[in-house]
């Protein structure tokens, strides 16, 4: 063999002895797979036999992650996607297939999802209307009036943390022949399992709690049997799948999800209680608040004793300039746009997630100029408190 040939072929395509099982899933970067015979490959291409052939169709590292998330959410199958938004796009395409091109959405949702409705779906004649998802009568009336193909909600609204009744909304959606898609990024399957409550498709931004360390952009779509096949069919054609390295990092992240999320929820609870008594704080939004407007729904749908790790609070008398000064004074809490990381994060909706929403609309959604959102990390809660306190005090 000549040098030019050796550099390409030598050492590659080694087989692991049949009985050796790696104790954690390796990162399979290979884009293509072949078999002992062309006949086997033919059966795999023809779906008569299971196995990887090309990474857009399936990849062994992604398969492992997908098996894990399917089990965690109690779904029929999962697809790991290159971002949470790609996951949402595929979920809506699958949900709208053979249904009316109409989406009925909760009004307080992630900003990019609103943009997706406006710029990706609206140009193809998919109409979106919005409803207060915590008002069941309004949801019922809107489903009857709009006859949507898909109903969409988040498990906790952002950033005011209102909680809709997935179980009741799933009944209404099912009766109307529509598909219920739930973005469960804020809650994780430790807190809520939307498929158990009757949803058809659950989407996660794996960027957040699943990967958990601020080093992955990814998504997961976990579906019932009816929709999983369609989601996979769409991604076999269009891609949008997660890279194997990110799949590996996400699976590694999920191994500590139970430990991380429990601590994050405990820290959020302590922060919420402490902030309620803080002289610079006017109001705290937190799912564990006994006076929460959706306390009854939270009690019946969330795992006992866990209320999520996100809270938001209004800083007394603060305007935009003083909120920004407060952010500049933070030394430990990261003033970054995300959540679910091991480190605590603080987001100012007015300049970030809700920047493009008209001030009047923001006001209606309860997002005032003095509202900030905290995603509790796993640090010692005293250190998070000390940092927030030092930044709040001069106000
Ligand atoms: C971050 C986020 C998304 C988008 O996920 P990406 O991974 O950034 O594409 C969607 N929904 C919610 C609730 C999010 O927090």
mmCIF file of C-alpha atoms and ligand atoms in Angstrom:
data_model
loop_
_atom_site.group_PDB
_atom_site.id
_atom_site.type_symbol
_atom_site.label_atom_id
_atom_site.label_comp_id
_atom_site.label_asym_id
_atom_site.label_seq_id
_atom_site.Cartn_x
_atom_site.Cartn_y
_atom_site.Cartn_z
ATOM 1 C CA UNK A 1 0.000 0.000 0.000
ATOM 2 C CA UNK A 2 1.331 3.441 -0.831
ATOM 3 C CA UNK A 3 1.666 6.238 1.729
ATOM 4 C CA UNK A 4 -1.326 8.133 0.264
ATOM 5 C CA UNK A 5 -3.484 5.062 0.787
ATOM 6 C CA UNK A 6 -2.122 4.205 4.246
ATOM 7 C CA UNK A 7 -2.912 7.668 5.666
ATOM 8 C CA UNK A 8 -6.537 7.149 4.684
ATOM 9 C CA UNK A 9 -7.107 3.512 5.655
ATOM 10 C CA UNK A 10 -4.636 2.197 8.234
ATOM 11 C CA UNK A 11 -5.955 1.677 11.770
ATOM 12 C CA UNK A 12 -9.532 2.528 10.877
ATOM 13 C CA UNK A 13 -12.568 0.284 10.887
ATOM 14 C CA UNK A 14 -11.277 -1.953 13.679
ATOM 15 C CA UNK A 15 -13.881 -4.104 15.279
ATOM 16 C CA UNK A 16 -14.306 -4.234 19.007
ATOM 17 C CA UNK A 17 -14.267 -7.941 19.993
ATOM 18 C CA UNK A 18 -17.890 -9.080 20.166
ATOM 19 C CA UNK A 19 -17.947 -9.685 23.919
ATOM 20 C CA UNK A 20 -16.346 -6.367 24.932
ATOM 21 C CA UNK A 21 -18.973 -3.853 26.019
ATOM 22 C CA UNK A 22 -17.820 -0.257 26.600
ATOM 23 C CA UNK A 23 -19.000 0.888 30.021
ATOM 24 C CA UNK A 24 -20.157 4.242 28.681
ATOM 25 C CA UNK A 25 -21.401 4.992 25.171
ATOM 26 C CA UNK A 26 -18.548 5.975 22.855
ATOM 27 C CA UNK A 27 -18.799 8.962 20.531
ATOM 28 C CA UNK A 28 -19.482 7.519 17.092
ATOM 29 C CA UNK A 29 -18.367 10.240 14.729
ATOM 30 C CA UNK A 30 -18.637 8.021 11.657
ATOM 31 C CA UNK A 31 -21.108 9.396 9.135
ATOM 32 C CA UNK A 32 -21.433 6.081 7.258
ATOM 33 C CA UNK A 33 -21.681 2.408 8.231
ATOM 34 C CA UNK A 34 -21.269 -0.735 6.176
ATOM 35 C CA UNK A 35 -21.779 -4.420 6.919
ATOM 36 C CA UNK A 36 -20.266 -7.793 6.122
ATOM 37 C CA UNK A 37 -22.397 -8.017 3.028
ATOM 38 C CA UNK A 38 -24.166 -5.627 0.702
ATOM 39 C CA UNK A 39 -27.294 -7.745 1.302
ATOM 40 C CA UNK A 40 -27.344 -6.717 5.009
ATOM 41 C CA UNK A 41 -26.926 -3.058 4.041
ATOM 42 C CA UNK A 42 -29.802 -3.460 1.596
ATOM 43 C CA UNK A 43 -32.064 -4.831 4.363
ATOM 44 C CA UNK A 44 -31.056 -1.936 6.650
ATOM 45 C CA UNK A 45 -31.784 0.676 3.981
ATOM 46 C CA UNK A 46 -35.121 -1.073 3.418
ATOM 47 C CA UNK A 47 -35.993 -0.925 7.184
ATOM 48 C CA UNK A 48 -36.188 -4.750 7.344
ATOM 49 C CA UNK A 49 -33.328 -4.804 9.823
ATOM 50 C CA UNK A 50 -32.225 -2.310 12.514
ATOM 51 C CA UNK A 51 -28.826 -0.685 12.328
ATOM 52 C CA UNK A 52 -26.995 2.483 11.433
ATOM 53 C CA UNK A 53 -26.275 3.244 7.795
ATOM 54 C CA UNK A 54 -25.926 7.018 7.631
ATOM 55 C CA UNK A 55 -25.814 9.516 10.490
ATOM 56 C CA UNK A 56 -28.728 11.642 9.296
ATOM 57 C CA UNK A 57 -30.916 8.547 9.735
ATOM 58 C CA UNK A 58 -29.481 7.346 13.041
ATOM 59 C CA UNK A 59 -26.231 7.293 14.966
ATOM 60 C CA UNK A 60 -25.280 4.902 17.785
ATOM 61 C CA UNK A 61 -24.370 7.725 20.221
ATOM 62 C CA UNK A 62 -27.645 9.520 19.507
ATOM 63 C CA UNK A 63 -29.533 6.188 19.762
ATOM 64 C CA UNK A 64 -28.255 5.800 23.338
ATOM 65 C CA UNK A 65 -29.318 9.331 24.338
ATOM 66 C CA UNK A 66 -32.693 8.891 22.662
ATOM 67 C CA UNK A 67 -33.311 5.581 24.461
ATOM 68 C CA UNK A 68 -32.559 7.394 27.732
ATOM 69 C CA UNK A 69 -34.869 10.369 27.146
ATOM 70 C CA UNK A 70 -37.673 8.153 25.838
ATOM 71 C CA UNK A 71 -37.506 6.281 29.157
ATOM 72 C CA UNK A 72 -37.352 9.469 31.249
ATOM 73 C CA UNK A 73 -40.417 11.010 29.567
ATOM 74 C CA UNK A 74 -42.337 7.762 29.092
ATOM 75 C CA UNK A 75 -42.616 8.275 25.326
ATOM 76 C CA UNK A 76 -42.653 5.949 22.338
ATOM 77 C CA UNK A 77 -39.485 7.435 20.857
ATOM 78 C CA UNK A 78 -37.152 10.442 20.858
ATOM 79 C CA UNK A 79 -35.170 12.462 18.390
ATOM 80 C CA UNK A 80 -32.091 14.421 19.460
ATOM 81 C CA UNK A 81 -31.929 17.690 17.509
ATOM 82 C CA UNK A 82 -29.301 20.341 16.875
ATOM 83 C CA UNK A 83 -31.144 22.885 19.052
ATOM 84 C CA UNK A 84 -34.307 23.197 21.097
ATOM 85 C CA UNK A 85 -35.747 25.395 18.341
ATOM 86 C CA UNK A 86 -35.086 22.741 15.668
ATOM 87 C CA UNK A 87 -36.887 20.293 17.950
ATOM 88 C CA UNK A 88 -39.864 22.643 18.184
ATOM 89 C CA UNK A 89 -39.919 23.195 14.416
ATOM 90 C CA UNK A 90 -39.960 19.440 13.744
ATOM 91 C CA UNK A 91 -42.616 18.917 16.423
ATOM 92 C CA UNK A 92 -44.927 21.499 14.837
ATOM 93 C CA UNK A 93 -44.346 20.129 11.332
ATOM 94 C CA UNK A 94 -45.228 16.637 12.596
ATOM 95 C CA UNK A 95 -48.219 17.880 14.590
ATOM 96 C CA UNK A 96 -49.633 19.942 11.728
ATOM 97 C CA UNK A 97 -49.251 17.211 9.095
ATOM 98 C CA UNK A 98 -52.748 16.221 7.896
ATOM 99 C CA UNK A 99 -54.329 18.741 10.280
ATOM 100 C CA UNK A 100 -55.638 22.294 9.994
ATOM 101 C CA UNK A 101 -52.732 24.751 9.504
ATOM 102 C CA UNK A 102 -53.503 26.556 12.746
ATOM 103 C CA UNK A 103 -51.660 26.798 16.040
ATOM 104 C CA UNK A 104 -53.288 27.816 19.296
ATOM 105 C CA UNK A 105 -50.498 28.891 21.616
ATOM 106 C CA UNK A 106 -50.136 30.006 25.200
ATOM 107 C CA UNK A 107 -49.488 33.744 25.145
ATOM 108 C CA UNK A 108 -46.513 33.860 27.539
ATOM 109 C CA UNK A 109 -43.900 31.693 25.796
ATOM 110 C CA UNK A 110 -40.233 31.707 24.834
ATOM 111 C CA UNK A 111 -39.503 34.647 22.521
ATOM 112 C CA UNK A 112 -37.874 32.641 19.720
ATOM 113 C CA UNK A 113 -40.946 30.394 19.548
ATOM 114 C CA UNK A 114 -43.111 33.447 18.785
ATOM 115 C CA UNK A 115 -40.588 34.385 16.086
ATOM 116 C CA UNK A 116 -40.785 30.850 14.704
ATOM 117 C CA UNK A 117 -44.563 31.151 14.336
ATOM 118 C CA UNK A 118 -44.164 34.577 12.655
ATOM 119 C CA UNK A 119 -41.225 33.903 10.347
ATOM 120 C CA UNK A 120 -41.156 30.149 9.697
ATOM 121 C CA UNK A 121 -44.804 29.077 9.820
ATOM 122 C CA UNK A 122 -46.850 32.208 8.974
ATOM 123 C CA UNK A 123 -45.263 32.588 5.489
ATOM 124 C CA UNK A 124 -46.569 29.061 4.725
ATOM 125 C CA UNK A 125 -50.075 30.034 5.769
ATOM 126 C CA UNK A 126 -49.994 28.561 9.257
ATOM 127 C CA UNK A 127 -51.945 30.948 11.472
ATOM 128 C CA UNK A 128 -51.191 31.319 15.166
ATOM 129 C CA UNK A 129 -53.563 32.653 17.787
ATOM 130 C CA UNK A 130 -52.796 33.155 21.460
ATOM 131 C CA UNK A 131 -54.685 32.395 24.651
ATOM 132 C CA UNK A 132 -54.122 32.700 28.407
ATOM 133 C CA UNK A 133 -53.264 29.036 29.010
ATOM 134 C CA UNK A 134 -54.158 29.295 32.729
ATOM 135 C CA UNK A 135 -57.748 30.226 31.887
ATOM 136 C CA UNK A 136 -59.353 26.852 31.010
ATOM 137 C CA UNK A 137 -62.636 28.418 29.867
ATOM 138 C CA UNK A 138 -60.735 30.693 27.488
ATOM 139 C CA UNK A 139 -58.720 27.695 26.178
ATOM 140 C CA UNK A 140 -61.916 25.721 25.615
ATOM 141 C CA UNK A 141 -63.568 28.614 23.769
ATOM 142 C CA UNK A 142 -60.451 29.229 21.656
ATOM 143 C CA UNK A 143 -60.209 25.538 20.640
ATOM 144 C CA UNK A 144 -63.886 25.586 19.619
ATOM 145 C CA UNK A 145 -63.504 28.857 17.702
ATOM 146 C CA UNK A 146 -60.115 28.343 16.037
ATOM 147 C CA UNK A 147 -60.236 24.549 15.488
ATOM 148 C CA UNK A 148 -56.413 24.413 15.634
ATOM 149 C CA UNK A 149 -54.247 21.551 14.338
ATOM 150 C CA UNK A 150 -51.830 22.041 17.236
ATOM 151 C CA UNK A 151 -52.127 23.416 20.749
ATOM 152 C CA UNK A 152 -48.904 24.614 22.344
ATOM 153 C CA UNK A 153 -47.871 25.450 25.891
ATOM 154 C CA UNK A 154 -44.843 25.532 28.157
ATOM 155 C CA UNK A 155 -44.887 23.752 31.513
ATOM 156 C CA UNK A 156 -44.050 27.053 33.233
ATOM 157 C CA UNK A 157 -44.486 30.399 31.565
ATOM 158 C CA UNK A 158 -41.459 32.587 31.121
ATOM 159 C CA UNK A 159 -40.629 34.657 33.197
ATOM 160 C CA UNK A 160 -43.724 34.927 35.403
ATOM 161 C CA UNK A 161 -43.939 31.155 36.060
ATOM 162 C CA UNK A 162 -47.646 30.586 35.564
ATOM 163 C CA UNK A 163 -48.631 26.919 35.195
ATOM 164 C CA UNK A 164 -51.369 25.635 32.878
ATOM 165 C CA UNK A 165 -53.300 22.422 33.443
ATOM 166 C CA UNK A 166 -51.728 20.007 30.921
ATOM 167 C CA UNK A 167 -54.136 17.193 31.824
ATOM 168 C CA UNK A 168 -57.300 19.230 31.167
ATOM 169 C CA UNK A 169 -55.850 20.926 28.079
ATOM 170 C CA UNK A 170 -54.817 17.505 26.709
ATOM 171 C CA UNK A 171 -58.421 16.284 27.047
ATOM 172 C CA UNK A 172 -59.749 19.335 25.163
ATOM 173 C CA UNK A 173 -57.046 19.035 22.495
ATOM 174 C CA UNK A 174 -57.625 15.315 21.969
ATOM 175 C CA UNK A 175 -61.399 15.765 21.721
ATOM 176 C CA UNK A 176 -60.814 18.357 18.969
ATOM 177 C CA UNK A 177 -58.530 15.945 17.045
ATOM 178 C CA UNK A 178 -55.569 18.282 17.523
ATOM 179 C CA UNK A 179 -52.021 17.598 18.730
ATOM 180 C CA UNK A 180 -50.775 18.930 22.079
ATOM 181 C CA UNK A 181 -47.127 19.990 22.048
ATOM 182 C CA UNK A 182 -45.540 20.885 25.387
ATOM 183 C CA UNK A 183 -42.188 22.631 25.854
ATOM 184 C CA UNK A 184 -40.989 21.134 29.138
ATOM 185 C CA UNK A 185 -37.547 22.760 29.213
ATOM 186 C CA UNK A 186 -38.125 24.586 32.543
ATOM 187 C CA UNK A 187 -39.439 21.563 34.389
ATOM 188 C CA UNK A 188 -37.502 18.434 33.300
ATOM 189 C CA UNK A 189 -39.149 14.987 33.612
ATOM 190 C CA UNK A 190 -38.296 15.058 37.330
ATOM 191 C CA UNK A 191 -41.020 17.634 37.855
ATOM 192 C CA UNK A 192 -43.645 16.918 35.165
ATOM 193 C CA UNK A 193 -44.123 14.193 32.551
ATOM 194 C CA UNK A 194 -46.462 15.792 29.995
ATOM 195 C CA UNK A 195 -46.940 12.579 27.951
ATOM 196 C CA UNK A 196 -48.329 10.856 31.068
ATOM 197 C CA UNK A 197 -50.798 13.752 31.352
ATOM 198 C CA UNK A 198 -52.008 13.262 27.772
ATOM 199 C CA UNK A 199 -49.713 15.464 25.651
ATOM 200 C CA UNK A 200 -48.636 14.086 22.249
ATOM 201 C CA UNK A 201 -45.174 15.601 21.887
ATOM 202 C CA UNK A 202 -42.733 16.951 24.490
ATOM 203 C CA UNK A 203 -39.853 19.190 23.476
ATOM 204 C CA UNK A 204 -36.791 20.131 25.500
ATOM 205 C CA UNK A 205 -34.003 22.546 24.934
ATOM 206 C CA UNK A 206 -31.269 20.091 25.987
ATOM 207 C CA UNK A 207 -29.054 23.176 26.196
ATOM 208 C CA UNK A 208 -30.597 23.793 29.613
ATOM 209 C CA UNK A 209 -31.111 21.178 32.376
ATOM 210 C CA UNK A 210 -30.387 18.022 30.356
ATOM 211 C CA UNK A 211 -26.857 18.932 29.279
ATOM 212 C CA UNK A 212 -26.671 21.194 32.312
ATOM 213 C CA UNK A 213 -23.179 22.659 32.058
ATOM 214 C CA UNK A 214 -23.513 25.493 29.566
ATOM 215 C CA UNK A 215 -21.498 23.730 26.886
ATOM 216 C CA UNK A 216 -24.073 22.152 24.548
ATOM 217 C CA UNK A 217 -26.701 23.510 22.171
ATOM 218 C CA UNK A 218 -29.251 20.785 21.588
ATOM 219 C CA UNK A 219 -32.862 19.691 21.685
ATOM 220 C CA UNK A 220 -34.989 16.610 22.258
ATOM 221 C CA UNK A 221 -38.373 15.703 20.829
ATOM 222 C CA UNK A 222 -40.114 12.882 22.683
ATOM 223 C CA UNK A 223 -43.374 11.719 21.144
ATOM 224 C CA UNK A 224 -46.176 9.230 21.291
ATOM 225 C CA UNK A 225 -46.229 6.477 18.662
ATOM 226 C CA UNK A 226 -48.443 8.415 16.247
ATOM 227 C CA UNK A 227 -46.113 11.397 16.033
ATOM 228 C CA UNK A 228 -42.704 9.830 16.576
ATOM 229 C CA UNK A 229 -42.636 8.140 13.165
ATOM 230 C CA UNK A 230 -43.427 11.476 11.488
ATOM 231 C CA UNK A 231 -40.792 13.398 13.475
ATOM 232 C CA UNK A 232 -38.181 10.819 12.449
ATOM 233 C CA UNK A 233 -39.333 10.784 8.838
ATOM 234 C CA UNK A 234 -38.940 14.574 8.671
ATOM 235 C CA UNK A 235 -35.440 14.525 10.145
ATOM 236 C CA UNK A 236 -34.343 11.606 7.929
ATOM 237 C CA UNK A 237 -34.998 13.980 5.049
ATOM 238 C CA UNK A 238 -33.988 17.351 6.487
ATOM 239 C CA UNK A 239 -31.416 16.486 9.175
ATOM 240 C CA UNK A 240 -31.364 18.902 12.083
ATOM 241 C CA UNK A 241 -30.088 16.054 14.250
ATOM 242 C CA UNK A 242 -27.711 16.506 17.173
ATOM 243 C CA UNK A 243 -24.009 15.907 16.562
ATOM 244 C CA UNK A 244 -22.656 12.776 18.283
ATOM 245 C CA UNK A 245 -20.257 14.760 20.463
ATOM 246 C CA UNK A 246 -23.117 16.891 21.799
ATOM 247 C CA UNK A 247 -25.170 13.728 22.272
ATOM 248 C CA UNK A 248 -22.391 12.281 24.369
ATOM 249 C CA UNK A 249 -22.131 15.470 26.468
ATOM 250 C CA UNK A 250 -25.908 15.542 26.943
ATOM 251 C CA UNK A 251 -26.013 11.920 28.065
ATOM 252 C CA UNK A 252 -23.113 12.574 30.425
ATOM 253 C CA UNK A 253 -25.017 15.601 31.739
ATOM 254 C CA UNK A 254 -28.232 13.634 32.327
ATOM 255 C CA UNK A 255 -26.375 11.171 34.558
ATOM 256 C CA UNK A 256 -26.288 13.891 37.245
ATOM 257 C CA UNK A 257 -29.661 15.492 36.412
ATOM 258 C CA UNK A 258 -31.351 14.071 39.510
ATOM 259 C CA UNK A 259 -28.650 15.434 41.821
ATOM 260 C CA UNK A 260 -28.328 18.793 40.077
ATOM 261 C CA UNK A 261 -32.024 19.497 39.711
ATOM 262 C CA UNK A 262 -32.856 18.558 43.284
ATOM 263 C CA UNK A 263 -30.200 20.962 44.590
ATOM 264 C CA UNK A 264 -31.241 23.673 42.129
ATOM 265 C CA UNK A 265 -34.875 23.363 43.280
ATOM 266 C CA UNK A 266 -33.818 23.537 46.947
ATOM 267 C CA UNK A 267 -31.667 26.609 46.247
ATOM 268 C CA UNK A 268 -34.532 28.288 44.364
ATOM 269 C CA UNK A 269 -36.881 27.658 47.298
ATOM 270 C CA UNK A 270 -34.436 29.206 49.769
ATOM 271 C CA UNK A 271 -33.784 32.151 47.439
ATOM 272 C CA UNK A 272 -37.511 32.756 46.923
ATOM 273 C CA UNK A 273 -38.173 32.770 50.679
ATOM 274 C CA UNK A 274 -35.220 35.065 51.323
ATOM 275 C CA UNK A 275 -36.118 37.475 48.512
ATOM 276 C CA UNK A 276 -39.718 37.737 49.815
ATOM 277 C CA UNK A 277 -38.339 39.344 52.983
ATOM 278 C CA UNK A 278 -35.712 41.490 51.242
ATOM 279 C CA UNK A 279 -36.219 45.263 51.598
ATOM 280 C CA UNK A 280 -35.279 45.917 47.926
ATOM 281 C CA UNK A 281 -37.720 43.351 46.503
ATOM 282 C CA UNK A 282 -41.310 44.238 45.617
ATOM 283 C CA UNK A 283 -42.614 40.886 44.361
ATOM 284 C CA UNK A 284 -41.409 37.299 43.853
ATOM 285 C CA UNK A 285 -42.808 34.833 41.292
ATOM 286 C CA UNK A 286 -42.063 31.234 42.246
ATOM 287 C CA UNK A 287 -44.007 27.987 41.755
ATOM 288 C CA UNK A 288 -43.526 26.925 45.396
ATOM 289 C CA UNK A 289 -45.272 30.048 46.701
ATOM 290 C CA UNK A 290 -48.331 28.800 48.678
ATOM 291 C CA UNK A 291 -50.262 31.813 47.314
ATOM 292 C CA UNK A 292 -49.289 31.081 43.698
ATOM 293 C CA UNK A 293 -52.312 31.711 41.418
ATOM 294 C CA UNK A 294 -51.963 28.175 39.960
ATOM 295 C CA UNK A 295 -51.195 26.425 43.282
ATOM 296 C CA UNK A 296 -53.873 23.754 42.730
ATOM 297 C CA UNK A 297 -52.578 22.818 39.253
ATOM 298 C CA UNK A 298 -48.999 22.797 40.556
ATOM 299 C CA UNK A 299 -50.007 20.478 43.396
ATOM 300 C CA UNK A 300 -51.610 17.950 41.077
ATOM 301 C CA UNK A 301 -49.084 18.026 38.193
ATOM 302 C CA UNK A 302 -45.656 18.555 39.786
ATOM 303 C CA UNK A 303 -43.654 15.939 41.674
ATOM 304 C CA UNK A 304 -44.214 16.437 45.429
ATOM 305 C CA UNK A 305 -41.804 18.848 47.120
ATOM 306 C CA UNK A 306 -40.233 20.120 43.874
ATOM 307 C CA UNK A 307 -41.230 23.456 42.333
ATOM 308 C CA UNK A 308 -38.570 24.030 39.713
ATOM 309 C CA UNK A 309 -35.409 26.069 40.009
ATOM 310 C CA UNK A 310 -36.504 29.290 38.328
ATOM 311 C CA UNK A 311 -37.925 32.360 39.993
ATOM 312 C CA UNK A 312 -38.320 35.969 39.025
ATOM 313 C CA UNK A 313 -38.553 39.088 41.167
ATOM 314 C CA UNK A 314 -39.296 42.775 40.902
ATOM 315 C CA UNK A 315 -36.724 45.169 42.293
ATOM 316 C CA UNK A 316 -38.437 47.884 44.314
ATOM 317 C CA UNK A 317 -38.550 51.219 42.471
ATOM 318 C CA UNK A 318 -35.947 50.159 39.876
ATOM 319 C CA UNK A 319 -35.925 51.440 36.314
ATOM 320 C CA UNK A 320 -33.993 49.952 33.388
ATOM 321 C CA UNK A 321 -30.776 51.840 34.187
ATOM 322 C CA UNK A 322 -30.719 50.736 37.827
ATOM 323 C CA UNK A 323 -31.499 47.109 36.919
ATOM 324 C CA UNK A 324 -28.498 47.196 34.571
ATOM 325 C CA UNK A 325 -26.320 48.667 37.373
ATOM 326 C CA UNK A 326 -27.525 45.835 39.612
ATOM 327 C CA UNK A 327 -26.487 43.319 36.939
ATOM 328 C CA UNK A 328 -23.069 44.942 36.570
ATOM 329 C CA UNK A 329 -22.480 44.531 40.320
ATOM 330 C CA UNK A 330 -23.029 40.731 40.250
ATOM 331 C CA UNK A 331 -19.795 38.846 40.823
ATOM 332 C CA UNK A 332 -20.931 35.209 41.096
ATOM 333 C CA UNK A 333 -24.343 34.948 39.450
ATOM 334 C CA UNK A 334 -23.764 34.949 35.698
ATOM 335 C CA UNK A 335 -25.821 37.640 33.921
ATOM 336 C CA UNK A 336 -26.291 35.419 30.864
ATOM 337 C CA UNK A 337 -29.139 34.266 28.663
ATOM 338 C CA UNK A 338 -29.789 30.705 29.660
ATOM 339 C CA UNK A 339 -30.912 28.524 32.523
ATOM 340 C CA UNK A 340 -30.337 25.051 33.876
ATOM 341 C CA UNK A 341 -26.579 25.316 34.249
ATOM 342 C CA UNK A 342 -24.607 24.294 37.333
ATOM 343 C CA UNK A 343 -23.896 27.999 37.893
ATOM 344 C CA UNK A 344 -26.677 30.429 38.772
ATOM 345 C CA UNK A 345 -27.843 32.662 35.945
ATOM 346 C CA UNK A 346 -29.702 35.952 35.918
ATOM 347 C CA UNK A 347 -31.664 37.235 32.938
ATOM 348 C CA UNK A 348 -33.258 40.635 32.407
ATOM 349 C CA UNK A 349 -36.254 39.950 30.128
ATOM 350 C CA UNK A 350 -36.559 43.561 28.964
ATOM 351 C CA UNK A 351 -33.142 43.487 27.251
ATOM 352 C CA UNK A 352 -33.065 39.753 26.428
ATOM 353 C CA UNK A 353 -35.920 37.264 25.989
ATOM 354 C CA UNK A 354 -38.675 39.910 25.734
ATOM 355 C CA UNK A 355 -36.699 42.660 24.035
ATOM 356 C CA UNK A 356 -38.750 42.619 20.818
ATOM 357 C CA UNK A 357 -42.117 42.612 22.566
ATOM 358 C CA UNK A 358 -43.856 45.979 22.679
ATOM 359 C CA UNK A 359 -43.727 47.572 26.180
ATOM 360 C CA UNK A 360 -47.555 47.579 26.363
ATOM 361 C CA UNK A 361 -47.716 43.832 25.612
ATOM 362 C CA UNK A 362 -44.939 43.208 28.148
ATOM 363 C CA UNK A 363 -46.910 45.083 30.778
ATOM 364 C CA UNK A 364 -49.955 42.905 29.981
ATOM 365 C CA UNK A 365 -47.833 39.775 30.434
ATOM 366 C CA UNK A 366 -46.735 41.072 33.849
ATOM 367 C CA UNK A 367 -43.173 41.727 32.715
ATOM 368 C CA UNK A 368 -42.284 45.069 34.243
ATOM 369 C CA UNK A 369 -39.076 47.030 33.677
ATOM 370 C CA UNK A 370 -37.952 46.019 37.192
ATOM 371 C CA UNK A 371 -38.402 42.228 36.722
ATOM 372 C CA UNK A 372 -35.393 39.887 36.611
ATOM 373 C CA UNK A 373 -35.291 36.092 36.360
ATOM 374 C CA UNK A 374 -32.959 33.825 38.309
ATOM 375 C CA UNK A 375 -32.138 30.225 37.398
ATOM 376 C CA UNK A 376 -30.627 28.767 40.554
ATOM 377 C CA UNK A 377 -27.398 26.811 40.195
ATOM 378 C CA UNK A 378 -25.912 24.164 42.481
ATOM 379 C CA UNK A 379 -23.631 26.509 44.451
ATOM 380 C CA UNK A 380 -23.941 26.967 48.226
ATOM 381 C CA UNK A 381 -27.100 29.044 48.500
ATOM 382 C CA UNK A 382 -25.463 31.454 51.014
ATOM 383 C CA UNK A 383 -23.012 32.529 48.323
ATOM 384 C CA UNK A 384 -25.799 33.180 45.794
ATOM 385 C CA UNK A 385 -27.684 35.213 48.424
ATOM 386 C CA UNK A 386 -24.587 37.224 49.372
ATOM 387 C CA UNK A 387 -23.954 38.071 45.720
ATOM 388 C CA UNK A 388 -27.549 39.143 45.027
ATOM 389 C CA UNK A 389 -27.656 41.067 48.303
ATOM 390 C CA UNK A 390 -24.439 42.998 47.585
ATOM 391 C CA UNK A 391 -25.771 43.914 44.133
ATOM 392 C CA UNK A 392 -29.228 44.922 45.448
ATOM 393 C CA UNK A 393 -28.200 46.929 48.520
ATOM 394 C CA UNK A 394 -27.046 50.118 46.807
ATOM 395 C CA UNK A 395 -30.521 50.433 45.182
HETATM 396 C C1 LIG B 1 -33.848 27.861 25.478
HETATM 397 C C2 LIG B 1 -35.244 27.530 25.236
HETATM 398 C C3 LIG B 1 -35.694 27.136 23.960
HETATM 399 C C4 LIG B 1 -34.789 27.105 22.763
HETATM 400 O O1 LIG B 1 -33.791 26.156 22.858
HETATM 401 P P1 LIG B 1 -32.378 26.283 22.120
HETATM 402 O O2 LIG B 1 -31.648 25.071 22.571
HETATM 403 O O3 LIG B 1 -31.747 27.576 22.536
HETATM 404 O O4 LIG B 1 -32.676 26.273 20.646
HETATM 405 C C5 LIG B 1 -37.027 26.824 23.813
HETATM 406 N N1 LIG B 1 -37.888 26.879 24.851
HETATM 407 C C6 LIG B 1 -37.485 27.244 26.075
HETATM 408 C C7 LIG B 1 -38.488 27.271 27.195
HETATM 409 C C8 LIG B 1 -36.159 27.591 26.319
HETATM 410 O O5 LIG B 1 -35.778 27.974 27.547
#
